[in-house]
mmCIF file of C-alpha atoms in Angstrom:
data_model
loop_
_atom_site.group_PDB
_atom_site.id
_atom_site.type_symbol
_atom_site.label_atom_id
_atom_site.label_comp_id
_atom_site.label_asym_id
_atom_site.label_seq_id
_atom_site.Cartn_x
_atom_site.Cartn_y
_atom_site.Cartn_z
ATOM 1 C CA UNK A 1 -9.959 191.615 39.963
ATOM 2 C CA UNK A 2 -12.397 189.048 38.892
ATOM 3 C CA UNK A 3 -12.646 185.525 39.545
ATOM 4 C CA UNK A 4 -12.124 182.517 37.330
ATOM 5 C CA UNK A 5 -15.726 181.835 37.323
ATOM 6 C CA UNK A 6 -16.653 185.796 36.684
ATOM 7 C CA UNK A 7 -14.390 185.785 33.762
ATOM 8 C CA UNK A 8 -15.627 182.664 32.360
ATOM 9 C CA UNK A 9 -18.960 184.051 32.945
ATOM 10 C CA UNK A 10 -17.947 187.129 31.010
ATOM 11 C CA UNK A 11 -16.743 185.296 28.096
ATOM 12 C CA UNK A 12 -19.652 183.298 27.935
ATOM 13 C CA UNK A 13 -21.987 186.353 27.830
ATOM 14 C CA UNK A 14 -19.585 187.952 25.162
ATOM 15 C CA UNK A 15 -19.432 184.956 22.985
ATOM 16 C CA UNK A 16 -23.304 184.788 23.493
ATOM 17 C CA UNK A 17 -23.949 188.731 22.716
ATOM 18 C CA UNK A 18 -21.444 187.235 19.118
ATOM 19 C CA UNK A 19 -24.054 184.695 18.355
ATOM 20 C CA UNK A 20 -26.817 186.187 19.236
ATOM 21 C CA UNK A 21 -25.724 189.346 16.706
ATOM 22 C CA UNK A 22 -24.323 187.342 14.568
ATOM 23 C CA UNK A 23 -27.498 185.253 13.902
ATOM 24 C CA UNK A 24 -29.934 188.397 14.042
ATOM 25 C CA UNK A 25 -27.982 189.458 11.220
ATOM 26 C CA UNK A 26 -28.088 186.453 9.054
ATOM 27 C CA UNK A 27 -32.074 186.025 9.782
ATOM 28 C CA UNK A 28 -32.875 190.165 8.705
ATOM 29 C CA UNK A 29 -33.964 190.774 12.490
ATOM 30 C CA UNK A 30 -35.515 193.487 11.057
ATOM 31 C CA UNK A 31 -37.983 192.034 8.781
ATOM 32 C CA UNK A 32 -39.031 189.498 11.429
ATOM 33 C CA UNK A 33 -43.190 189.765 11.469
ATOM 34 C CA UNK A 34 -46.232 187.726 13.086
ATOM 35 C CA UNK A 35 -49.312 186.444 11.517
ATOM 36 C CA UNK A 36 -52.192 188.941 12.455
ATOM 37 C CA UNK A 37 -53.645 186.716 14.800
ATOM 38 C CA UNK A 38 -50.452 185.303 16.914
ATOM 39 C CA UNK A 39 -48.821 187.124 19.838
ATOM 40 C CA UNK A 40 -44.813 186.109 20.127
ATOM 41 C CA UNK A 41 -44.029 186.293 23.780
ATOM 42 C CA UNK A 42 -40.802 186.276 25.983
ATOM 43 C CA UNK A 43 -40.621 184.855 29.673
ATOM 44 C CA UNK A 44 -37.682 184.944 31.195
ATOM 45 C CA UNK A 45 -36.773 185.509 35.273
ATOM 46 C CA UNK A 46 -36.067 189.060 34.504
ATOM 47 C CA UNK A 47 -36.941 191.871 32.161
ATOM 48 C CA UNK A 48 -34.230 194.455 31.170
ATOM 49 C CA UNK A 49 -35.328 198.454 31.273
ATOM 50 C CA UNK A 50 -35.076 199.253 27.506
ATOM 51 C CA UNK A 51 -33.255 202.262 26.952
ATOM 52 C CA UNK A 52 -32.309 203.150 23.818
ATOM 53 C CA UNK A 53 -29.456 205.277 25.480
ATOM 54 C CA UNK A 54 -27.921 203.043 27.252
ATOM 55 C CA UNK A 55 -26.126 199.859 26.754
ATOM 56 C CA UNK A 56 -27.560 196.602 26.397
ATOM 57 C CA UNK A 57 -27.425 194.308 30.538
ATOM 58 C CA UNK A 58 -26.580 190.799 29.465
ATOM 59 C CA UNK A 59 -26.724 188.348 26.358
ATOM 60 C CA UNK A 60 -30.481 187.712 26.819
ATOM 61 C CA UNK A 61 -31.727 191.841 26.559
ATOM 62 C CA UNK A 62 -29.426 191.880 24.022
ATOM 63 C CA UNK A 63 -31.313 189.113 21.878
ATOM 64 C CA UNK A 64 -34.694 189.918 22.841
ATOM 65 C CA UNK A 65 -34.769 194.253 22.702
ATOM 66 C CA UNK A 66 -34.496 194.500 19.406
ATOM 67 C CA UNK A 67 -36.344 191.609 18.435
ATOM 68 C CA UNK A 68 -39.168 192.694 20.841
ATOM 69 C CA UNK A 69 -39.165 196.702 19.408
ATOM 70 C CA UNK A 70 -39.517 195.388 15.906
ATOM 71 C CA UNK A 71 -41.780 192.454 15.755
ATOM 72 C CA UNK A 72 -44.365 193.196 18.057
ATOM 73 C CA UNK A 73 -43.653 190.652 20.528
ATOM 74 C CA UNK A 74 -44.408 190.574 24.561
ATOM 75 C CA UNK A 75 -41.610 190.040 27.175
ATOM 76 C CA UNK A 76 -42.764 189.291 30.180
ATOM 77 C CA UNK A 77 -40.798 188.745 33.476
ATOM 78 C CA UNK A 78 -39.771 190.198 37.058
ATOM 79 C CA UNK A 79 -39.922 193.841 37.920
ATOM 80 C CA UNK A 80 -37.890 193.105 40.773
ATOM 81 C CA UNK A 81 -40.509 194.201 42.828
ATOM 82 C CA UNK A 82 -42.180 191.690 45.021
ATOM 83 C CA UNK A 83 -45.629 191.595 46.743
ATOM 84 C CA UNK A 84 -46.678 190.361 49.896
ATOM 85 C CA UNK A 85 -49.719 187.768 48.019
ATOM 86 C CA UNK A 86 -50.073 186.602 44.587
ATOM 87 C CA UNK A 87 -48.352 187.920 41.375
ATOM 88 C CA UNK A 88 -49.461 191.417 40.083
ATOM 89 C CA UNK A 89 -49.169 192.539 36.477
ATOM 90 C CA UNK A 90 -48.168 195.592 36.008
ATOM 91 C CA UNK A 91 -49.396 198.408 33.467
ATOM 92 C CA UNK A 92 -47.796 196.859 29.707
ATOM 93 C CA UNK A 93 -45.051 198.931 28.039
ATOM 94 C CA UNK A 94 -44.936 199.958 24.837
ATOM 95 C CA UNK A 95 -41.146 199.753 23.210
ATOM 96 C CA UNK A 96 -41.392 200.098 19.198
ATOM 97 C CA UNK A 97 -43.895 197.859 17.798
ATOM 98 C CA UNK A 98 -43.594 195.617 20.971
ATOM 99 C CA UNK A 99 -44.883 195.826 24.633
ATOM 100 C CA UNK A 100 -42.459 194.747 27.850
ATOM 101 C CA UNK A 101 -44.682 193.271 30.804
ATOM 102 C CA UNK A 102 -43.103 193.058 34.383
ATOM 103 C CA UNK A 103 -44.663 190.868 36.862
ATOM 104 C CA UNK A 104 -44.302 191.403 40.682
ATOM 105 C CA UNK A 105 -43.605 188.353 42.165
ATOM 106 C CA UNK A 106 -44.698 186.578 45.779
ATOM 107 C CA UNK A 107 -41.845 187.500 48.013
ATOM 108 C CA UNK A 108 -42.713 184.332 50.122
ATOM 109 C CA UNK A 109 -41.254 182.193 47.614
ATOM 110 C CA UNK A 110 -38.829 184.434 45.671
ATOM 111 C CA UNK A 111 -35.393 183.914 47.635
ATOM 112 C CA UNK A 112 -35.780 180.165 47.445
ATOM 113 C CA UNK A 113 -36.410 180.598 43.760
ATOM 114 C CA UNK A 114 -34.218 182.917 42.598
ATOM 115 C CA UNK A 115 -31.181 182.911 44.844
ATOM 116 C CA UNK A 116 -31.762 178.958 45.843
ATOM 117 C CA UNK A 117 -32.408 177.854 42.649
ATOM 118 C CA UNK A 118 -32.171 179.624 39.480
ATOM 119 C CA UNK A 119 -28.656 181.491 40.464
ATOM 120 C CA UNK A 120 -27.522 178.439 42.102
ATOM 121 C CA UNK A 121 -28.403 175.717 39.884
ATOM 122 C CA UNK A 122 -29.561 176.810 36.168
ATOM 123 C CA UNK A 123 -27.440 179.817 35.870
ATOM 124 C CA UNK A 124 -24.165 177.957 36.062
ATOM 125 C CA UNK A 125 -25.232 175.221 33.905
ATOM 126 C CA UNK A 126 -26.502 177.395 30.993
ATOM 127 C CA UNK A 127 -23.203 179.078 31.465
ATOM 128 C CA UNK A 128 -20.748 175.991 31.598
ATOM 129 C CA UNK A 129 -20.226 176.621 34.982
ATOM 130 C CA UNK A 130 -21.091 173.629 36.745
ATOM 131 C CA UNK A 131 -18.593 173.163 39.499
ATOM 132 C CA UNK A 132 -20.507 176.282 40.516
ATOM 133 C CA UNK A 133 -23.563 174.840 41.159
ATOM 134 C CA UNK A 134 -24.635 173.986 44.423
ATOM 135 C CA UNK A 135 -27.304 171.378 45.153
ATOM 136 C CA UNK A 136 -31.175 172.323 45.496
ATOM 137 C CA UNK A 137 -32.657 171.631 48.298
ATOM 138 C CA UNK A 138 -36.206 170.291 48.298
ATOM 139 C CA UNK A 139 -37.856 173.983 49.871
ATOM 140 C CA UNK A 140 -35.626 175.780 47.242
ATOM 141 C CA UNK A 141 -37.083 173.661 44.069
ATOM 142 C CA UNK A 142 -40.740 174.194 46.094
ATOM 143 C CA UNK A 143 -40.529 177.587 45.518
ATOM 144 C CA UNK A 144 -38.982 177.601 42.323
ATOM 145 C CA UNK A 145 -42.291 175.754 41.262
ATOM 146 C CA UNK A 146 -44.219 178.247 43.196
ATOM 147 C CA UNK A 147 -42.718 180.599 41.469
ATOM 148 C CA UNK A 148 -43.192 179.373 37.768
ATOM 149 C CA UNK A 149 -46.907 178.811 38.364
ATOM 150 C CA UNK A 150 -47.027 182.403 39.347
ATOM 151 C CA UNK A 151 -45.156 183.520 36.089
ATOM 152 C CA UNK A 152 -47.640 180.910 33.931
ATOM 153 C CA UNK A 153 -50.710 182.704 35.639
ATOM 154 C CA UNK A 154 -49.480 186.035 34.774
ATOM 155 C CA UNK A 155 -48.697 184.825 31.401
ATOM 156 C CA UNK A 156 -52.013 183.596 30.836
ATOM 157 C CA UNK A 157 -53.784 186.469 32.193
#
């Protein structure tokens, strides 16, 4: 049985996955193209496996697989691996005219990041969830930060 908050998460994600199909439609997703010289690219916390086969894990792989496959554009986040130093990028994949680039992230600053921060601040507000958030603390937004840098170093690699 899920919660109030799961189901409201649920519904957001649905109406989300509406939009987001919804407005690929209206724009011709699939004559979206780049100027020669210009690289679109994706960063988000996480990167989805892409497989074709299988359905779609959230509103944002939704959005961004097909977009990715058939413009030629780079999404780069988390493998969900994480290293004992710096960030390491890992080997680019190719997925239609696109490439998906996971990043293995500093494990010294991850939890504070991702389960400190991002899950319990950003996720419920971007989901209308805010009496679920819980406040930062100060080491918790430190390695958030660490973390970004990381991502913007990989990014700019």
């Amino acid at each position: 049985m899920l919660t109030t908050t799961q189901e409201r998460s649920r519904k957001a994600d649905a109406e989300l996955f509406r939009h987001t199909v919804f407005a690929q439609h209206e724009a011709g997703i699939g004559m979206v193209s780049q100027q020669p010289d210009e690289k679109l690219v994706f960063v988000s916390n996480r990167v989805s496996t892409i497989d074709p086969n299988k359905p779609k894990a959230g509103g944002l792989a939704a959005a961004l697989e097909p977009v990715v496959e058939r413009s030629g554009a780079v999404w780069m986040g988390s493998s969900g691996t994480l290293s004992e130093g710096g960030e390491q990028l890992n080997a680019l994949e190719q997925h239609g005219r696109g490439q998906v680039a996971k990043i293995d992230l500093p494990a010294a600053h991850y939890a504070g990041f991702y389960y400190g921060f991002a899950n319990s601040t950003h996720w419920p507000a971007f989901h209308s969830l805010t009496e679920g958030m819980s406040p930062a603390s100060e080491e918790h937004y430190k390695s958030y930060c660490e973390i970004n840098r990381a991502m913007a170093r990989a990014v700019t690699a």
